[in-house]
Coordinates of C-alpha atoms and ligand atoms in Angstrom, one line a residue:
M1 CA 124.4 71.1 40.6
Q2 CA 125.2 70.1 37.6
M3 CA 123.5 67.0 35.5
Q4 CA 124.0 65.5 32.0
C5 CA 120.6 64.4 29.7
Y6 CA 120.9 62.2 26.9
Y7 CA 117.8 62.9 24.7
Q8 CA 116.7 61.5 21.5
A9 CA 116.6 64.4 19.0
E10 CA 112.6 64.2 18.4
Y11 CA 112.0 65.0 22.0
E12 CA 114.2 68.2 21.8
Q13 CA 111.2 70.2 23.3
A14 CA 110.5 67.9 26.2
F15 CA 114.5 68.5 27.0
Q16 CA 114.0 71.9 26.8
Q17 CA 111.3 71.8 29.2
L18 CA 113.0 70.2 31.6
K19 CA 116.0 72.5 31.3
S20 CA 113.6 75.4 32.7
R21 CA 112.3 73.4 35.2
L22 CA 115.8 71.8 36.5
A23 CA 117.3 75.6 36.3
E24 CA 114.1 76.9 38.8
L25 CA 115.7 74.3 41.2
K26 CA 119.0 75.3 40.7
V27 CA 120.2 72.5 38.9
Q28 CA 122.3 73.1 35.6
L29 CA 121.2 70.3 32.7
N30 CA 123.8 69.9 29.9
G31 CA 122.1 68.1 27.0
Q32 CA 123.2 66.1 24.2
A33 CA 121.1 65.0 21.2
V34 CA 121.5 61.1 20.5
E35 CA 120.1 59.3 17.6
K36 CA 119.2 56.2 19.5
I37 CA 119.4 55.5 23.3
N38 CA 119.3 51.7 23.6
A39 CA 121.0 49.1 25.7
R40 CA 124.5 49.3 24.2
F41 CA 124.5 53.1 24.3
L42 CA 123.7 53.0 28.1
R43 CA 126.5 50.6 28.7
L44 CA 128.6 52.8 26.7
N45 CA 127.7 56.1 29.1
P46 CA 127.6 54.5 32.2
E47 CA 127.9 57.9 34.0
M48 CA 124.7 59.0 36.1
A49 CA 122.4 61.0 33.5
L50 CA 118.9 61.6 32.5
V51 CA 117.6 60.2 29.6
I52 CA 114.5 60.9 27.4
D53 CA 113.5 58.5 25.1
S54 CA 110.3 56.7 23.9
D55 CA 110.0 55.3 27.6
G56 CA 109.6 59.1 28.6
L57 CA 112.2 60.5 31.2
S58 CA 114.4 58.2 33.4
L59 CA 117.5 58.3 35.3
A60 CA 120.7 56.1 33.9
A61 CA 123.6 54.9 35.4
N62 CA 126.1 51.9 35.0
G63 CA 123.8 50.8 32.1
M64 CA 120.3 50.8 33.9
K65 CA 117.7 53.0 33.7
M66 CA 115.0 53.5 35.9
Q67 CA 111.7 56.0 36.5
P68 CA 108.9 56.0 39.1
D69 CA 106.7 54.6 36.6
W70 CA 103.5 54.3 38.4
R71 CA 101.9 53.0 35.3
A72 CA 103.5 49.6 36.3
E73 CA 102.1 49.8 39.8
I74 CA 98.7 49.2 38.1
P75 CA 98.5 45.5 38.7
R76 CA 99.5 45.8 42.4
L77 CA 97.0 48.4 43.0
K78 CA 94.3 46.4 41.7
R79 CA 95.1 43.3 44.0
A80 CA 95.3 45.9 47.1
S81 CA 92.4 46.5 49.4
L82 CA 92.3 48.2 52.8
K83 CA 92.1 44.7 54.7
S84 CA 95.1 43.2 52.7
E85 CA 97.7 46.0 53.2
M86 CA 99.5 46.3 56.4
I87 CA 99.9 50.1 55.5
A88 CA 96.4 50.6 55.0
R89 CA 96.0 49.4 58.6
A90 CA 99.0 51.3 59.9
C91 CA 97.9 54.6 58.4
Q92 CA 94.2 53.6 59.0
L93 CA 93.8 54.5 55.3
G94 CA 89.8 53.4 55.8
E95 CA 89.3 57.1 57.3
K96 CA 90.9 58.8 54.2
P97 CA 93.1 60.4 56.4
S98 CA 95.3 63.8 55.4
L99 CA 98.7 62.3 55.3
I100 CA 102.1 63.9 54.3
D101 CA 104.7 61.5 52.8
A102 CA 107.7 63.4 54.1
T103 CA 110.1 61.2 52.6
A104 CA 108.5 60.8 48.9
G105 CA 111.4 59.0 46.6
L106 CA 109.7 57.3 43.9
G107 CA 106.2 57.7 45.4
H108 CA 105.2 54.3 45.1
D109 CA 104.0 53.8 48.9
S110 CA 102.1 57.2 48.1
L111 CA 100.6 56.0 45.0
L112 CA 99.1 53.0 47.0
M113 CA 97.6 55.3 49.9
A114 CA 96.0 57.8 47.7
Y115 CA 94.6 54.8 45.8
L116 CA 93.5 53.4 49.2
G117 CA 91.7 57.1 50.1
A118 CA 94.4 59.4 51.6
E119 CA 95.0 62.6 50.6
V120 CA 98.6 62.5 50.3
R121 CA 100.9 65.5 50.1
L122 CA 104.3 63.9 49.0
V123 CA 107.4 66.1 49.9
E124 CA 110.7 65.4 48.2
R125 CA 114.0 67.4 48.6
H126 CA 116.1 66.0 46.0
P127 CA 115.7 67.9 42.8
I128 CA 116.3 65.0 40.1
L129 CA 114.1 62.7 42.0
F130 CA 111.4 65.7 42.5
V131 CA 111.3 66.2 38.3
L132 CA 111.2 62.6 37.8
L133 CA 107.9 62.5 40.1
E134 CA 106.4 65.4 38.7
Y135 CA 106.9 63.8 35.0
T136 CA 105.3 60.5 36.4
K137 CA 102.3 62.5 37.6
A138 CA 101.7 63.9 34.8
Q139 CA 101.8 60.9 32.9
A140 CA 99.5 59.2 35.5
E141 CA 96.8 62.1 34.7
Q142 CA 96.5 60.7 31.2
D143 CA 96.0 57.4 32.3
P144 CA 92.4 56.1 32.5
F145 CA 93.0 54.0 35.7
L146 CA 95.2 56.4 37.6
K147 CA 93.7 59.8 37.0
S148 CA 90.5 59.1 39.1
F149 CA 92.8 59.4 42.1
M150 CA 95.4 61.8 40.9
S151 CA 93.7 64.8 42.6
R152 CA 94.6 63.4 46.2
I153 CA 98.1 63.5 45.4
Q154 CA 100.3 66.8 45.6
L155 CA 104.0 67.2 45.3
I156 CA 105.9 69.6 47.3
Y157 CA 109.7 70.4 46.7
A158 CA 111.3 71.0 49.9
D159 CA 113.2 69.2 52.8
S160 CA 110.6 68.1 55.3
N161 CA 112.9 69.4 58.0
S162 CA 111.9 72.7 57.2
Y163 CA 108.5 72.1 55.8
L164 CA 107.3 70.2 59.1
Q165 CA 108.8 73.0 61.0
Q166 CA 106.7 75.4 59.1
L167 CA 103.6 73.7 59.9
V168 CA 104.6 73.3 63.4
Q169 CA 104.9 77.2 63.6
H170 CA 101.6 77.7 61.8
G171 CA 99.8 75.0 64.1
E172 CA 98.7 72.9 61.3
Q173 CA 97.7 69.4 62.0
V174 CA 97.5 66.2 60.1
D175 CA 96.2 63.0 60.4
V176 CA 99.2 60.9 59.5
V177 CA 102.9 61.7 58.9
Y178 CA 104.6 58.7 56.8
L179 CA 108.2 58.3 56.8
D180 CA 110.5 56.1 54.9
P181 CA 113.7 57.4 55.1
M182 CA 117.0 55.6 53.7
F183 CA 118.0 52.7 55.2
P184 CA 120.1 52.7 58.3
Q185 CA 123.8 52.8 58.3
R186 CA 125.1 49.4 56.7
D187 CA 126.8 48.7 59.8
Q188 CA 123.5 49.1 62.2
N189 CA 122.3 45.8 61.4
Q190 CA 123.3 42.7 59.5
Q191 CA 119.9 42.0 57.9
A192 CA 120.1 45.4 56.6
V193 CA 123.4 44.6 54.7
K194 CA 122.2 41.3 53.4
K195 CA 119.1 42.9 51.9
Q196 CA 121.3 45.6 50.1
A197 CA 122.9 42.7 47.7
Q198 CA 119.4 42.4 46.4
V199 CA 118.0 45.4 46.2
K200 CA 115.8 46.2 43.0
K201 CA 117.6 48.3 40.1
Q202 CA 115.5 51.0 41.3
M203 CA 116.8 51.1 44.7
Q204 CA 120.2 50.5 43.2
L205 CA 119.8 54.1 41.3
L206 CA 118.3 55.7 44.0
H207 CA 121.3 54.8 46.1
L208 CA 123.7 56.3 43.3
L209 CA 122.0 59.4 43.3
L210 CA 121.8 60.1 46.9
P211 CA 124.3 60.7 49.4
E212 CA 126.8 57.8 50.8
D213 CA 125.4 56.7 54.2
G214 CA 127.9 58.4 56.1
E215 CA 126.8 62.1 55.1
M216 CA 123.4 61.0 55.2
D217 CA 120.6 62.4 57.1
L218 CA 118.8 59.1 58.4
G219 CA 115.7 61.3 59.5
D220 CA 116.0 61.1 63.3
Q221 CA 114.9 64.9 63.4
L222 CA 111.7 63.9 61.2
L223 CA 110.2 62.0 63.8
H224 CA 110.3 64.5 66.2
L225 CA 108.6 67.2 64.0
A226 CA 106.2 64.7 62.7
S227 CA 105.2 64.2 66.1
Q228 CA 104.2 67.9 66.8
I229 CA 101.7 68.1 64.0
A230 CA 100.3 64.5 63.3
K231 CA 98.0 62.1 65.6
R232 CA 99.9 59.1 64.1
V233 CA 103.3 58.8 62.8
I234 CA 104.1 55.8 60.6
V235 CA 108.0 54.9 59.8
K236 CA 108.6 52.1 57.4
R237 CA 111.7 50.2 58.3
P238 CA 113.5 47.1 57.2
R239 CA 112.4 44.3 59.3
H240 CA 115.3 43.9 61.7
A241 CA 116.4 47.7 61.5
V242 CA 117.1 49.8 64.6
Y243 CA 114.4 52.2 65.6
L244 CA 114.0 55.5 64.1
A245 CA 115.8 58.2 66.2
D246 CA 116.4 55.2 68.8
Q247 CA 112.5 55.6 69.6
S248 CA 110.6 52.8 70.5
P249 CA 107.3 52.7 68.8
D250 CA 103.9 52.6 70.5
H251 CA 102.8 49.7 67.8
Q252 CA 104.4 47.4 65.4
W253 CA 103.0 45.8 62.3
L254 CA 105.7 43.2 61.0
G255 CA 105.9 41.8 57.3
D256 CA 108.5 39.6 55.8
A257 CA 110.8 42.2 54.7
C258 CA 109.5 45.4 56.3
R259 CA 107.9 46.6 59.3
F260 CA 105.9 49.8 60.2
D261 CA 106.8 51.4 63.5
A262 CA 103.6 53.5 64.8
Y263 CA 104.0 56.3 67.5
F264 CA 100.8 58.0 68.8
P265 CA 102.0 61.3 69.8
K266 CA 99.8 62.2 73.2
G267 CA 98.1 65.7 73.0
Ligands
LIG1 C1 113.8 55.1 50.8 S1 113.0 56.5 49.7 C2 111.7 56.4 49.8 C3 110.8 55.7 48.9 C4 109.2 55.8 49.1 N1 108.6 55.3 50.3 C5 108.4 55.0 47.9 O1 107.8 54.2 48.1 O2 109.1 55.0 46.7 C6 113.7 58.2 50.5 C7 113.4 59.1 49.9 O3 113.1 60.3 50.9 C8 113.9 61.4 50.4 N2 114.1 62.3 51.8 C9 115.0 61.8 52.8 N3 115.0 63.0 53.8 C10 114.3 64.1 53.1 C11 113.9 65.1 53.9 N4 114.4 65.7 55.0 N5 113.1 66.1 53.1 C12 112.5 65.4 51.7 N6 112.9 64.2 51.5 C13 113.7 63.3 52.2 C14 115.0 61.1 49.7 O4 115.6 61.9 49.0 C15 114.7 59.8 49.2 O5 114.2 60.1 48.1

């Protein structure tokens, strides 16, 4: 895989570090030093690229840029409690579970779960998203509020299909596996289509980075693997989406926009 990177000249060292890290993940990073990366520059260079500027490392495309900005989540974290958060009830976060988030993405759900007490392993298979997560975690370790629970977050670069398979083979058990795979195919339900018109900038860029629906692995296999190693499997879905792997859950928590389907594997 190849990726373009624009960086402001003063961030040459950060670019070189990123280039070596991505080379380890088998991505060739082609760099171009730029005097100033501003909105106009991004509009004039709409193709997908990584960007390093005073905001740190971001992913840019179509004139927008985004990053898994964990610091921006702090106000939400401060409002969150075990009682108020549906995800906390679904994953029983009050019991400080060992938890694998097998579809890390921007890590926002895991950030909340780690804050509320879970020991989280975040697994992400996309190399660009993975380096964005690594960068964000390193930033969070410097933040006075976030650093207090960063030791509960571990990042793992892997495809969860093989990672979970390995845990099955080693007989390793965890309390919870959390799954939030990409949305179901557009034609699977109308509500998902409606929502996609309004997805936030972050989600729009995520959709550009990740494969098209047709070639996408929708995560059905993950449910089967997760059920072999976890006491509970929690699947986040858009509220009206079809069940993952067509399997009806043992319990559900319904929110306005999304729901959590719970599976309690027997034995
Ligand atoms: C909808 S996003 C998850 C969003 C996340 N819950 C959050 O709060 O930011 C789905 C992510 O799962 C990743 N993913 C999907 N299948 C995966 C697999 N088998 N192994 C690892 N990562 C996977 C995709 O690359 C994508 O980044």
